[in-house]
Amino acid sequence: MLGRDVVLVDAVRSPFGRARPDGLFAHLRADDLIVAVVRDLLRRHPSLPRDALGEVAIAATTQAGDQAPTLGRTVALLSGLGSGIPGYAIDRMCAGAMTAATSTASSIAVGSIDAAIAGGVEHMGHHPLGSGIEPNPRFLTERILAPDALDMGATAENLHDTYPALTRERADAYAAASQHRYARALAEGNIRGDLVPIAAPDPERGWGVATADEPPRPGTTVAGMADLPTPFRAGGRVTAATSSPLTDGATAALLVAAERAEEWGLTPRMRLVSYAYAGVPPELMGLGPVPAATRALALAGLGIDDIGLIEINEAFAVQVLAFLDAFGLADDDPRVNPYGGAIAVGHPLAASGVRLMSQLARQFSHRPDVRYGMTTMCVGLGQGGAVVWENPHYGQERAS
């Protein structure tokens, strides 16, 4: 892709909390949550000239209440960057933060800005999935969408229907493996380095500090899933265990022109190679990563065998399995989500794209034998996004 080289200097996130009345962030505003993450990102890089930031792009799927107005500008002001730093809001549903990163990277590549902060926040406890929306009735009256295309769980069931090889047994096994991989990564110290401690209030217990993810269930077993109900369809195959939990969380990344990063003494964690977005039938939303990844690989001049690490968002286990089958990968391919995924850690919608980036960057630092990696995800209303990254540690001794 043409333009200046763009590097991801860092990507951090809040701990992820369960979206419920007693969750970690039940009594914290969404904008205060993302501001805390952005402030910590800036604190980690004191050599970055603050006035060099050309944009603050922050995504949210629900842009109302404490996730509005014009979230990027709101966050820039509340983070203390001053009135001279512009910002904007993005909505591409689950790929919001991913789009914030690729959009600002494009601006850096063409030279209009030198650096940007990109991220996302979703407080699903304050803004449940689908709250406040009013889909145009023409979607159904003109048969533009299938009746169940706006129900994400139903689209997962549709994948099971469409591809008989995507069995519940495979989905259950994949979901249990995700929990176990996350637990192992946490025990080995591969999660906490990118977490920002968040001070959060509780009306009964006062203030506390969130330092760990709340959703994971490390004791999950396939046997324990056997009798779970299928909430999206009677007699279906998708359960709570094979779905990402409803989550509150925020993420932020610092993207910089490679030449400026060197000038400012900033150490890149990844270099952007290519990216792509694609559309699929909305009722089969989970297929989105397949054409998006195919196009991103073509733009990079690479094939799937060139990709040594893949971070794919686990909205549902069946969606990941569809991706694996499309590219001829095994269900337990060690390249895929080695630190676990959203089934374990949670999926705060628009924030998740940068969570994928932070995990891939951490893996790159431990795997100098891997040159290329990918972050990819499905997106509501039938889309997918994928980004190919290069490891700056490739060919070096293992980084810290």
C-alpha positions as a Markdown table, in Angstrom:
| # | Residue | x | y | z |
|---|---|---|---|---|
| 1 | Met | 0.0 | 0.0 | 0.0 |
| 2 | Leu | 1.3 | 3.4 | -1.0 |
| 3 | Gly | 2.5 | 6.1 | 1.4 |
| 4 | Arg | 4.7 | 6.5 | 4.4 |
| 5 | Asp | 5.3 | 3.6 | 6.7 |
| 6 | Val | 3.0 | 3.6 | 9.7 |
| 7 | Val | 3.8 | 1.9 | 13.0 |
| 8 | Leu | 1.8 | 1.0 | 16.0 |
| 9 | Val | 3.9 | 2.2 | 18.9 |
| 10 | Asp | 1.6 | 0.9 | 21.6 |
| 11 | Ala | -1.9 | -0.5 | 22.3 |
| 12 | Val | -3.4 | -0.7 | 25.8 |
| 13 | Arg | -6.8 | -1.4 | 27.3 |
| 14 | Ser | -8.8 | -1.4 | 30.4 |
| 15 | Pro | -9.5 | -4.6 | 32.2 |
| 16 | Phe | -12.8 | -5.8 | 30.8 |
| 17 | Gly | -15.8 | -6.0 | 33.1 |
| 18 | Arg | -19.1 | -7.8 | 32.9 |
| 19 | Ala | -22.0 | -5.7 | 31.7 |
| 20 | Arg | -24.3 | -6.1 | 34.7 |
| 21 | Pro | -25.4 | -4.1 | 37.7 |
| 22 | Asp | -22.5 | -5.5 | 39.9 |
| 23 | Gly | -19.9 | -5.4 | 37.2 |
| 24 | Leu | -16.5 | -3.7 | 37.5 |
| 25 | Phe | -17.6 | -0.5 | 35.8 |
| 26 | Ala | -21.3 | -0.4 | 36.5 |
| 27 | His | -21.0 | 3.0 | 38.1 |
| 28 | Leu | -18.2 | 4.5 | 35.9 |
| 29 | Arg | -19.0 | 6.6 | 32.9 |
| 30 | Ala | -17.9 | 5.3 | 29.5 |
| 31 | Asp | -16.1 | 8.5 | 28.6 |
| 32 | Asp | -14.2 | 8.5 | 31.9 |
| 33 | Leu | -13.2 | 4.9 | 31.2 |
| 34 | Ile | -11.7 | 5.6 | 27.8 |
| 35 | Val | -10.1 | 8.8 | 29.1 |
| 36 | Ala | -8.2 | 6.8 | 31.8 |
| 37 | Val | -6.9 | 4.5 | 29.1 |
| 38 | Val | -5.8 | 7.3 | 26.8 |
| 39 | Arg | -4.1 | 9.1 | 29.7 |
| 40 | Asp | -2.1 | 6.0 | 30.6 |
| 41 | Leu | -1.1 | 5.4 | 26.9 |
| 42 | Leu | 0.3 | 9.0 | 26.9 |
| 43 | Arg | 2.0 | 8.5 | 30.2 |
| 44 | Arg | 3.9 | 5.4 | 28.8 |
| 45 | His | 5.4 | 7.6 | 26.0 |
| 46 | Pro | 6.7 | 10.9 | 27.5 |
| 47 | Ser | 8.9 | 11.5 | 24.4 |
| 48 | Leu | 5.8 | 11.9 | 22.2 |
| 49 | Pro | 5.3 | 15.6 | 21.4 |
| 50 | Arg | 1.7 | 16.0 | 22.4 |
| 51 | Asp | 1.1 | 18.8 | 19.9 |
| 52 | Ala | 2.1 | 16.4 | 17.2 |
| 53 | Leu | -1.1 | 14.4 | 17.6 |
| 54 | Gly | -3.2 | 15.0 | 14.5 |
| 55 | Glu | -6.3 | 13.2 | 15.5 |
| 56 | Val | -8.0 | 11.3 | 18.3 |
| 57 | Ala | -10.4 | 8.8 | 16.8 |
| 58 | Ile | -12.6 | 6.9 | 19.2 |
| 59 | Ala | -15.3 | 4.4 | 18.3 |
| 60 | Ala | -18.5 | 3.4 | 20.0 |
| 61 | Thr | -21.4 | 1.4 | 18.6 |
| 62 | Thr | -23.9 | 3.3 | 20.7 |
| 63 | Gln | -23.1 | 7.0 | 20.4 |
| 64 | Ala | -25.4 | 8.4 | 23.0 |
| 65 | Gly | -25.4 | 9.3 | 26.7 |
| 66 | Asp | -21.9 | 8.9 | 28.2 |
| 67 | Gln | -20.6 | 7.7 | 24.8 |
| 68 | Ala | -21.3 | 11.0 | 23.1 |
| 69 | Pro | -20.9 | 13.7 | 21.8 |
| 70 | Thr | -18.2 | 13.4 | 19.1 |
| 71 | Leu | -16.3 | 11.0 | 21.3 |
| 72 | Gly | -12.8 | 11.6 | 19.9 |
| 73 | Arg | -13.0 | 15.3 | 20.5 |
| 74 | Thr | -14.6 | 14.7 | 23.9 |
| 75 | Val | -11.8 | 12.3 | 24.9 |
| 76 | Ala | -9.1 | 14.7 | 23.6 |
| 77 | Leu | -10.4 | 17.5 | 25.8 |
| 78 | Leu | -11.0 | 15.4 | 28.9 |
| 79 | Ser | -7.5 | 13.8 | 28.5 |
| 80 | Gly | -5.9 | 17.2 | 28.9 |
| 81 | Leu | -4.5 | 17.3 | 25.3 |
| 82 | Gly | -5.8 | 20.9 | 25.0 |
| 83 | Ser | -8.2 | 22.5 | 22.5 |
| 84 | Gly | -5.7 | 22.3 | 19.6 |
| 85 | Ile | -6.0 | 18.5 | 19.1 |
| 86 | Pro | -9.0 | 17.5 | 16.9 |
| 87 | Gly | -11.0 | 14.4 | 17.2 |
| 88 | Tyr | -13.9 | 12.4 | 15.8 |
| 89 | Ala | -16.2 | 9.5 | 16.5 |
| 90 | Ile | -16.5 | 6.3 | 14.5 |
| 91 | Asp | -19.1 | 3.6 | 14.2 |
| 92 | Arg | -18.5 | 0.4 | 12.3 |
| 93 | Met | -20.1 | -1.6 | 15.1 |
| 94 | Cys | -17.6 | -4.3 | 16.3 |
| 95 | Ala | -14.9 | -3.0 | 14.0 |
| 96 | Gly | -15.0 | 0.5 | 15.3 |
| 97 | Ala | -11.6 | 0.6 | 17.0 |
| 98 | Met | -10.1 | -1.3 | 14.1 |
| 99 | Thr | -11.5 | 1.3 | 11.7 |
| 100 | Ala | -10.3 | 4.1 | 13.9 |
| 101 | Ala | -6.8 | 2.6 | 13.7 |
| 102 | Thr | -6.8 | 2.1 | 9.9 |
| 103 | Ser | -8.4 | 5.5 | 9.2 |
| 104 | Thr | -5.9 | 7.4 | 11.2 |
| 105 | Ala | -3.1 | 5.2 | 9.7 |
| 106 | Ser | -4.3 | 6.2 | 6.3 |
| 107 | Ser | -4.0 | 9.9 | 7.2 |
| 108 | Ile | -0.5 | 9.3 | 8.5 |
| 109 | Ala | 0.5 | 7.4 | 5.4 |
| 110 | Val | -0.5 | 10.2 | 3.1 |
| 111 | Gly | 1.2 | 12.8 | 5.2 |
| 112 | Ser | -1.7 | 14.8 | 6.5 |
| 113 | Ile | -0.8 | 14.0 | 10.1 |
| 114 | Asp | 2.2 | 12.4 | 11.9 |
| 115 | Ala | 0.6 | 10.7 | 14.8 |
| 116 | Ala | -2.8 | 9.7 | 16.2 |
| 117 | Ile | -4.6 | 8.0 | 19.0 |
| 118 | Ala | -7.2 | 5.5 | 17.9 |
| 119 | Gly | -9.4 | 3.4 | 20.1 |
| 120 | Gly | -12.9 | 2.5 | 21.2 |
| 121 | Val | -15.2 | 2.1 | 24.2 |
| 122 | Glu | -18.3 | 0.2 | 24.9 |
| 123 | His | -20.2 | 0.3 | 28.1 |
| 124 | Met | -22.8 | -2.4 | 27.4 |
| 125 | Gly | -24.1 | -2.2 | 30.9 |
| 126 | His | -25.2 | 1.4 | 30.2 |
| 127 | His | -26.0 | 0.8 | 26.5 |
| 128 | Pro | -27.2 | -2.8 | 25.8 |
| 129 | Leu | -26.7 | -4.2 | 22.4 |
| 130 | Gly | -29.3 | -2.7 | 20.1 |
| 131 | Ser | -30.6 | -0.1 | 22.5 |
| 132 | Gly | -32.0 | 3.1 | 21.0 |
| 133 | Ile | -31.8 | 1.9 | 17.4 |
| 134 | Glu | -34.7 | 2.2 | 15.0 |
| 135 | Pro | -34.0 | 0.1 | 11.9 |
| 136 | Asn | -35.6 | 1.3 | 8.7 |
| 137 | Pro | -38.7 | -0.8 | 8.0 |
| 138 | Arg | -37.7 | -1.0 | 4.3 |
| 139 | Phe | -35.0 | -3.5 | 5.4 |
| 140 | Leu | -37.8 | -6.0 | 5.8 |
| 141 | Thr | -40.6 | -4.7 | 3.5 |
| 142 | Glu | -38.2 | -4.6 | 0.5 |
| 143 | Arg | -36.4 | -7.8 | 1.6 |
| 144 | Ile | -33.1 | -6.1 | 1.9 |
| 145 | Leu | -32.3 | -8.1 | 5.0 |
| 146 | Ala | -33.4 | -11.4 | 6.2 |
| 147 | Pro | -35.7 | -11.1 | 9.3 |
| 148 | Asp | -33.0 | -12.4 | 11.7 |
| 149 | Ala | -30.1 | -10.5 | 10.2 |
| 150 | Leu | -30.1 | -7.9 | 13.0 |
| 151 | Asp | -29.9 | -10.6 | 15.7 |
| 152 | Met | -26.2 | -11.5 | 16.1 |
| 153 | Gly | -27.0 | -14.7 | 17.9 |
| 154 | Ala | -29.3 | -15.8 | 15.1 |
| 155 | Thr | -26.7 | -15.1 | 12.5 |
| 156 | Ala | -24.4 | -17.5 | 14.4 |
| 157 | Glu | -27.1 | -20.1 | 14.3 |
| 158 | Asn | -27.4 | -19.5 | 10.6 |
| 159 | Leu | -23.7 | -20.4 | 10.1 |
| 160 | His | -24.4 | -23.7 | 11.8 |
| 161 | Asp | -27.3 | -24.3 | 9.5 |
| 162 | Thr | -25.4 | -23.3 | 6.3 |
| 163 | Tyr | -22.3 | -25.3 | 7.0 |
| 164 | Pro | -23.0 | -28.8 | 8.5 |
| 165 | Ala | -19.3 | -29.3 | 9.3 |
| 166 | Leu | -19.7 | -26.5 | 11.9 |
| 167 | Thr | -21.0 | -28.7 | 14.6 |
| 168 | Arg | -21.9 | -27.8 | 18.2 |
| 169 | Glu | -19.3 | -30.3 | 19.4 |
| 170 | Arg | -16.5 | -28.3 | 17.5 |
| 171 | Ala | -17.9 | -25.0 | 18.9 |
| 172 | Asp | -17.9 | -26.3 | 22.5 |
| 173 | Ala | -14.4 | -27.6 | 22.2 |
| 174 | Tyr | -13.1 | -24.4 | 20.7 |
| 175 | Ala | -14.8 | -22.3 | 23.4 |
| 176 | Ala | -13.2 | -24.4 | 26.2 |
| 177 | Ala | -9.8 | -24.1 | 24.5 |
| 178 | Ser | -10.2 | -20.3 | 24.4 |
| 179 | Gln | -10.7 | -20.2 | 28.2 |
| 180 | His | -7.8 | -22.4 | 28.8 |
| 181 | Arg | -5.4 | -20.5 | 26.5 |
| 182 | Tyr | -6.4 | -17.2 | 28.2 |
| 183 | Ala | -5.8 | -18.7 | 31.6 |
| 184 | Arg | -2.3 | -20.0 | 30.5 |
| 185 | Ala | -1.4 | -16.6 | 29.0 |
| 186 | Leu | -2.5 | -14.8 | 32.2 |
| 187 | Ala | -0.4 | -17.2 | 34.4 |
| 188 | Glu | 2.6 | -16.7 | 32.2 |
| 189 | Gly | 2.4 | -12.9 | 32.4 |
| 190 | Asn | 1.3 | -12.2 | 28.9 |
| 191 | Ile | -1.9 | -10.3 | 29.7 |
| 192 | Arg | -1.3 | -7.7 | 32.4 |
| 193 | Gly | 1.4 | -5.7 | 30.6 |
| 194 | Asp | -1.2 | -4.1 | 28.4 |
| 195 | Leu | -3.8 | -3.5 | 31.1 |
| 196 | Val | -4.4 | 0.0 | 32.5 |
| 197 | Pro | -5.5 | 0.0 | 36.2 |
| 198 | Ile | -8.9 | 1.8 | 36.4 |
| 199 | Ala | -10.3 | 3.5 | 39.5 |
| 200 | Ala | -14.0 | 2.8 | 39.6 |
| 201 | Pro | -16.7 | 3.8 | 42.2 |
| 202 | Asp | -19.2 | 1.6 | 44.0 |
| 203 | Pro | -22.0 | 3.2 | 45.9 |
| 204 | Glu | -21.8 | 0.6 | 48.7 |
| 205 | Arg | -18.1 | -0.1 | 48.9 |
| 206 | Gly | -16.5 | 3.2 | 47.8 |
| 207 | Trp | -13.7 | 3.4 | 45.2 |
| 208 | Gly | -11.7 | 0.5 | 44.1 |
| 209 | Val | -9.1 | -0.2 | 41.4 |
| 210 | Ala | -9.8 | -2.7 | 38.6 |
| 211 | Thr | -6.6 | -4.5 | 37.6 |
| 212 | Ala | -7.9 | -7.8 | 36.1 |
| 213 | Asp | -10.4 | -9.0 | 33.5 |
| 214 | Glu | -13.8 | -10.1 | 35.0 |
| 215 | Pro | -15.4 | -12.3 | 32.4 |
| 216 | Pro | -13.0 | -15.3 | 32.1 |
| 217 | Arg | -14.1 | -18.7 | 33.4 |
| 218 | Pro | -10.9 | -20.7 | 33.6 |
| 219 | Gly | -12.6 | -23.9 | 34.9 |
| 220 | Thr | -14.8 | -24.2 | 31.8 |
| 221 | Thr | -15.1 | -27.8 | 30.4 |
| 222 | Val | -16.8 | -29.3 | 27.4 |
| 223 | Ala | -18.8 | -31.5 | 29.7 |
| 224 | Gly | -20.0 | -28.5 | 31.7 |
| 225 | Met | -21.4 | -27.0 | 28.5 |
| 226 | Ala | -23.5 | -30.0 | 27.5 |
| 227 | Asp | -26.7 | -29.0 | 29.1 |
| 228 | Leu | -26.6 | -25.2 | 28.5 |
| 229 | Pro | -29.7 | -23.7 | 26.9 |
| 230 | Thr | -29.6 | -22.3 | 23.4 |
| 231 | Pro | -31.0 | -18.8 | 23.9 |
| 232 | Phe | -31.1 | -17.7 | 20.3 |
| 233 | Arg | -33.2 | -20.6 | 19.0 |
| 234 | Ala | -35.0 | -23.5 | 20.7 |
| 235 | Gly | -32.9 | -26.6 | 19.9 |
| 236 | Gly | -30.1 | -24.5 | 18.5 |
| 237 | Arg | -26.4 | -24.9 | 18.9 |
| 238 | Val | -25.1 | -21.5 | 20.1 |
| 239 | Thr | -24.9 | -21.2 | 23.9 |
| 240 | Ala | -23.6 | -18.6 | 26.4 |
| 241 | Ala | -20.4 | -20.6 | 26.6 |
| 242 | Thr | -19.7 | -20.4 | 22.8 |
| 243 | Ser | -20.6 | -16.7 | 22.7 |
| 244 | Ser | -18.6 | -13.7 | 23.8 |
| 245 | Pro | -20.0 | -12.3 | 27.1 |
| 246 | Leu | -21.6 | -8.8 | 27.3 |
| 247 | Thr | -18.7 | -6.6 | 28.3 |
| 248 | Asp | -17.7 | -3.1 | 29.4 |
| 249 | Gly | -14.2 | -1.9 | 28.3 |
| 250 | Ala | -12.0 | 0.5 | 26.5 |
| 251 | Thr | -8.9 | 0.4 | 24.3 |
| 252 | Ala | -6.5 | 2.9 | 22.8 |
| 253 | Ala | -3.5 | 2.7 | 20.4 |
| 254 | Leu | -0.8 | 5.1 | 19.4 |
| 255 | Leu | 0.0 | 5.2 | 15.6 |
| 256 | Val | 2.9 | 7.2 | 14.3 |
| 257 | Ala | 4.7 | 7.7 | 11.0 |
| 258 | Ala | 7.8 | 5.4 | 11.1 |
| 259 | Glu | 10.2 | 8.3 | 10.4 |
| 260 | Arg | 8.7 | 10.4 | 13.2 |
| 261 | Ala | 8.8 | 7.4 | 15.7 |
| 262 | Glu | 12.5 | 7.2 | 15.1 |
| 263 | Glu | 12.9 | 10.9 | 15.5 |
| 264 | Trp | 11.0 | 11.0 | 18.8 |
| 265 | Gly | 12.6 | 7.9 | 20.3 |
| 266 | Leu | 9.5 | 5.7 | 20.1 |
| 267 | Thr | 9.9 | 2.0 | 19.7 |
| 268 | Pro | 7.4 | 0.4 | 17.3 |
| 269 | Arg | 5.6 | -2.8 | 18.3 |
| 270 | Met | 4.2 | -3.4 | 14.8 |
| 271 | Arg | 4.3 | -2.0 | 11.3 |
| 272 | Leu | 1.1 | -1.8 | 9.3 |
| 273 | Val | 1.3 | -3.7 | 6.0 |
| 274 | Ser | -2.3 | -3.7 | 4.6 |
| 275 | Tyr | -5.9 | -3.7 | 5.6 |
| 276 | Ala | -9.3 | -4.4 | 4.0 |
| 277 | Tyr | -13.0 | -4.4 | 4.8 |
| 278 | Ala | -15.6 | -6.5 | 3.0 |
| 279 | Gly | -19.3 | -7.2 | 3.0 |
| 280 | Val | -21.2 | -10.5 | 3.3 |
| 281 | Pro | -24.9 | -11.4 | 3.5 |
| 282 | Pro | -26.0 | -9.8 | 6.9 |
| 283 | Glu | -27.7 | -13.0 | 7.9 |
| 284 | Leu | -24.3 | -14.7 | 7.7 |
| 285 | Met | -22.4 | -11.9 | 9.5 |
| 286 | Gly | -19.8 | -14.3 | 10.9 |
| 287 | Leu | -18.3 | -14.9 | 7.4 |
| 288 | Gly | -17.0 | -11.4 | 7.2 |
| 289 | Pro | -13.4 | -12.1 | 8.1 |
| 290 | Val | -13.0 | -14.5 | 5.2 |
| 291 | Pro | -13.3 | -12.0 | 2.3 |
| 292 | Ala | -11.7 | -9.2 | 4.4 |
| 293 | Ala | -8.6 | -11.3 | 5.1 |
| 294 | Thr | -8.5 | -12.6 | 1.5 |
| 295 | Arg | -8.3 | -9.0 | 0.3 |
| 296 | Ala | -5.9 | -7.8 | 2.9 |
| 297 | Leu | -3.5 | -10.7 | 2.1 |
| 298 | Ala | -3.8 | -9.9 | -1.6 |
| 299 | Leu | -2.9 | -6.2 | -1.0 |
| 300 | Ala | 0.1 | -7.3 | 1.0 |
| 301 | Gly | 1.2 | -9.9 | -1.7 |
| 302 | Leu | 1.0 | -12.6 | 0.9 |
| 303 | Gly | -0.9 | -15.9 | 1.5 |
| 304 | Ile | -2.3 | -17.4 | 4.6 |
| 305 | Asp | 0.8 | -19.6 | 5.0 |
| 306 | Asp | 2.9 | -16.4 | 5.4 |
| 307 | Ile | 0.9 | -15.4 | 8.5 |
| 308 | Gly | 2.5 | -16.7 | 11.6 |
| 309 | Leu | 0.0 | -15.4 | 14.1 |
| 310 | Ile | -3.7 | -14.6 | 13.8 |
| 311 | Glu | -5.8 | -12.7 | 16.3 |
| 312 | Ile | -9.5 | -13.2 | 15.3 |
| 313 | Asn | -12.3 | -11.8 | 17.4 |
| 314 | Glu | -14.4 | -14.6 | 18.9 |
| 315 | Ala | -17.8 | -13.1 | 18.7 |
| 316 | Phe | -19.0 | -16.7 | 18.5 |
| 317 | Ala | -17.1 | -19.9 | 18.3 |
| 318 | Val | -18.8 | -20.9 | 15.1 |
| 319 | Gln | -17.7 | -17.7 | 13.4 |
| 320 | Val | -14.0 | -18.6 | 14.1 |
| 321 | Leu | -14.5 | -22.1 | 12.9 |
| 322 | Ala | -16.0 | -20.8 | 9.6 |
| 323 | Phe | -12.8 | -18.7 | 9.1 |
| 324 | Leu | -10.6 | -21.7 | 9.9 |
| 325 | Asp | -12.4 | -24.0 | 7.5 |
| 326 | Ala | -12.3 | -21.3 | 4.7 |
| 327 | Phe | -8.5 | -21.2 | 5.0 |
| 328 | Gly | -7.9 | -24.8 | 5.6 |
| 329 | Leu | -6.7 | -24.4 | 9.2 |
| 330 | Ala | -7.1 | -26.8 | 12.0 |
| 331 | Asp | -9.4 | -26.0 | 15.0 |
| 332 | Asp | -6.4 | -26.1 | 17.3 |
| 333 | Asp | -3.9 | -24.3 | 14.9 |
| 334 | Pro | -1.3 | -22.8 | 17.3 |
| 335 | Arg | -1.2 | -19.6 | 15.3 |
| 336 | Val | -4.7 | -18.7 | 16.1 |
| 337 | Asn | -5.5 | -16.7 | 19.4 |
| 338 | Pro | -2.7 | -18.3 | 21.4 |
| 339 | Tyr | -3.6 | -16.0 | 24.4 |
| 340 | Gly | -7.3 | -16.9 | 24.1 |
| 341 | Gly | -10.0 | -14.6 | 22.8 |
| 342 | Ala | -13.3 | -12.8 | 23.3 |
| 343 | Ile | -15.1 | -15.9 | 24.5 |
| 344 | Ala | -12.9 | -15.8 | 27.5 |
| 345 | Val | -12.0 | -12.1 | 27.9 |
| 346 | Gly | -15.1 | -10.4 | 26.6 |
| 347 | His | -16.1 | -8.3 | 23.7 |
| 348 | Pro | -16.9 | -4.7 | 24.4 |
| 349 | Leu | -18.0 | -4.2 | 20.7 |
| 350 | Ala | -16.3 | -1.1 | 19.2 |
| 351 | Ala | -13.3 | -1.5 | 21.5 |
| 352 | Ser | -12.3 | -5.0 | 20.5 |
| 353 | Gly | -10.3 | -4.2 | 17.4 |
| 354 | Val | -7.5 | -2.6 | 19.3 |
| 355 | Arg | -7.6 | -5.4 | 21.9 |
| 356 | Leu | -6.6 | -7.8 | 19.1 |
| 357 | Met | -3.8 | -5.5 | 18.2 |
| 358 | Ser | -2.4 | -5.3 | 21.7 |
| 359 | Gln | -2.4 | -9.1 | 22.0 |
| 360 | Leu | -0.7 | -9.5 | 18.6 |
| 361 | Ala | 1.9 | -7.0 | 19.5 |
| 362 | Arg | 2.7 | -8.8 | 22.7 |
| 363 | Gln | 3.0 | -12.1 | 20.8 |
| 364 | Phe | 5.3 | -10.4 | 18.3 |
| 365 | Ser | 7.7 | -9.4 | 21.1 |
| 366 | His | 7.9 | -13.1 | 22.1 |
| 367 | Arg | 8.1 | -14.5 | 18.6 |
| 368 | Pro | 11.0 | -13.0 | 16.6 |
| 369 | Asp | 10.6 | -16.1 | 14.3 |
| 370 | Val | 7.3 | -14.7 | 13.1 |
| 371 | Arg | 7.4 | -12.0 | 10.4 |
| 372 | Tyr | 3.7 | -11.3 | 9.7 |
| 373 | Gly | 0.5 | -11.4 | 11.7 |
| 374 | Met | -3.1 | -10.6 | 11.2 |
| 375 | Thr | -6.0 | -9.1 | 13.2 |
| 376 | Thr | -9.5 | -9.8 | 11.9 |
| 377 | Met | -13.1 | -9.7 | 13.0 |
| 378 | Cys | -16.7 | -10.0 | 11.9 |
| 379 | Val | -19.0 | -7.0 | 12.0 |
| 380 | Gly | -22.7 | -6.6 | 12.4 |
| 381 | Leu | -24.9 | -6.0 | 9.3 |
| 382 | Gly | -22.7 | -8.3 | 7.4 |
| 383 | Gln | -19.1 | -7.0 | 7.2 |
| 384 | Gly | -15.6 | -8.1 | 8.1 |
| 385 | Gly | -12.3 | -6.3 | 8.7 |
| 386 | Ala | -8.7 | -7.5 | 8.6 |
| 387 | Val | -5.3 | -5.9 | 9.1 |
| 388 | Val | -1.9 | -7.4 | 8.2 |
| 389 | Trp | 1.0 | -6.4 | 10.4 |
| 390 | Glu | 4.8 | -6.9 | 10.3 |
| 391 | Asn | 6.9 | -7.8 | 13.3 |
| 392 | Pro | 9.7 | -5.3 | 13.9 |
| 393 | His | 11.4 | -8.0 | 16.1 |
| 394 | Tyr | 11.6 | -10.4 | 13.2 |
| 395 | Gly | 15.0 | -12.1 | 13.0 |
| 396 | Gln | 16.2 | -10.6 | 16.3 |
| 397 | Glu | 16.7 | -12.3 | 19.6 |
| 398 | Arg | 13.5 | -12.6 | 21.7 |
| 399 | Ala | 12.4 | -9.1 | 22.9 |
| 400 | Ser | 11.3 | -8.4 | 26.5 |
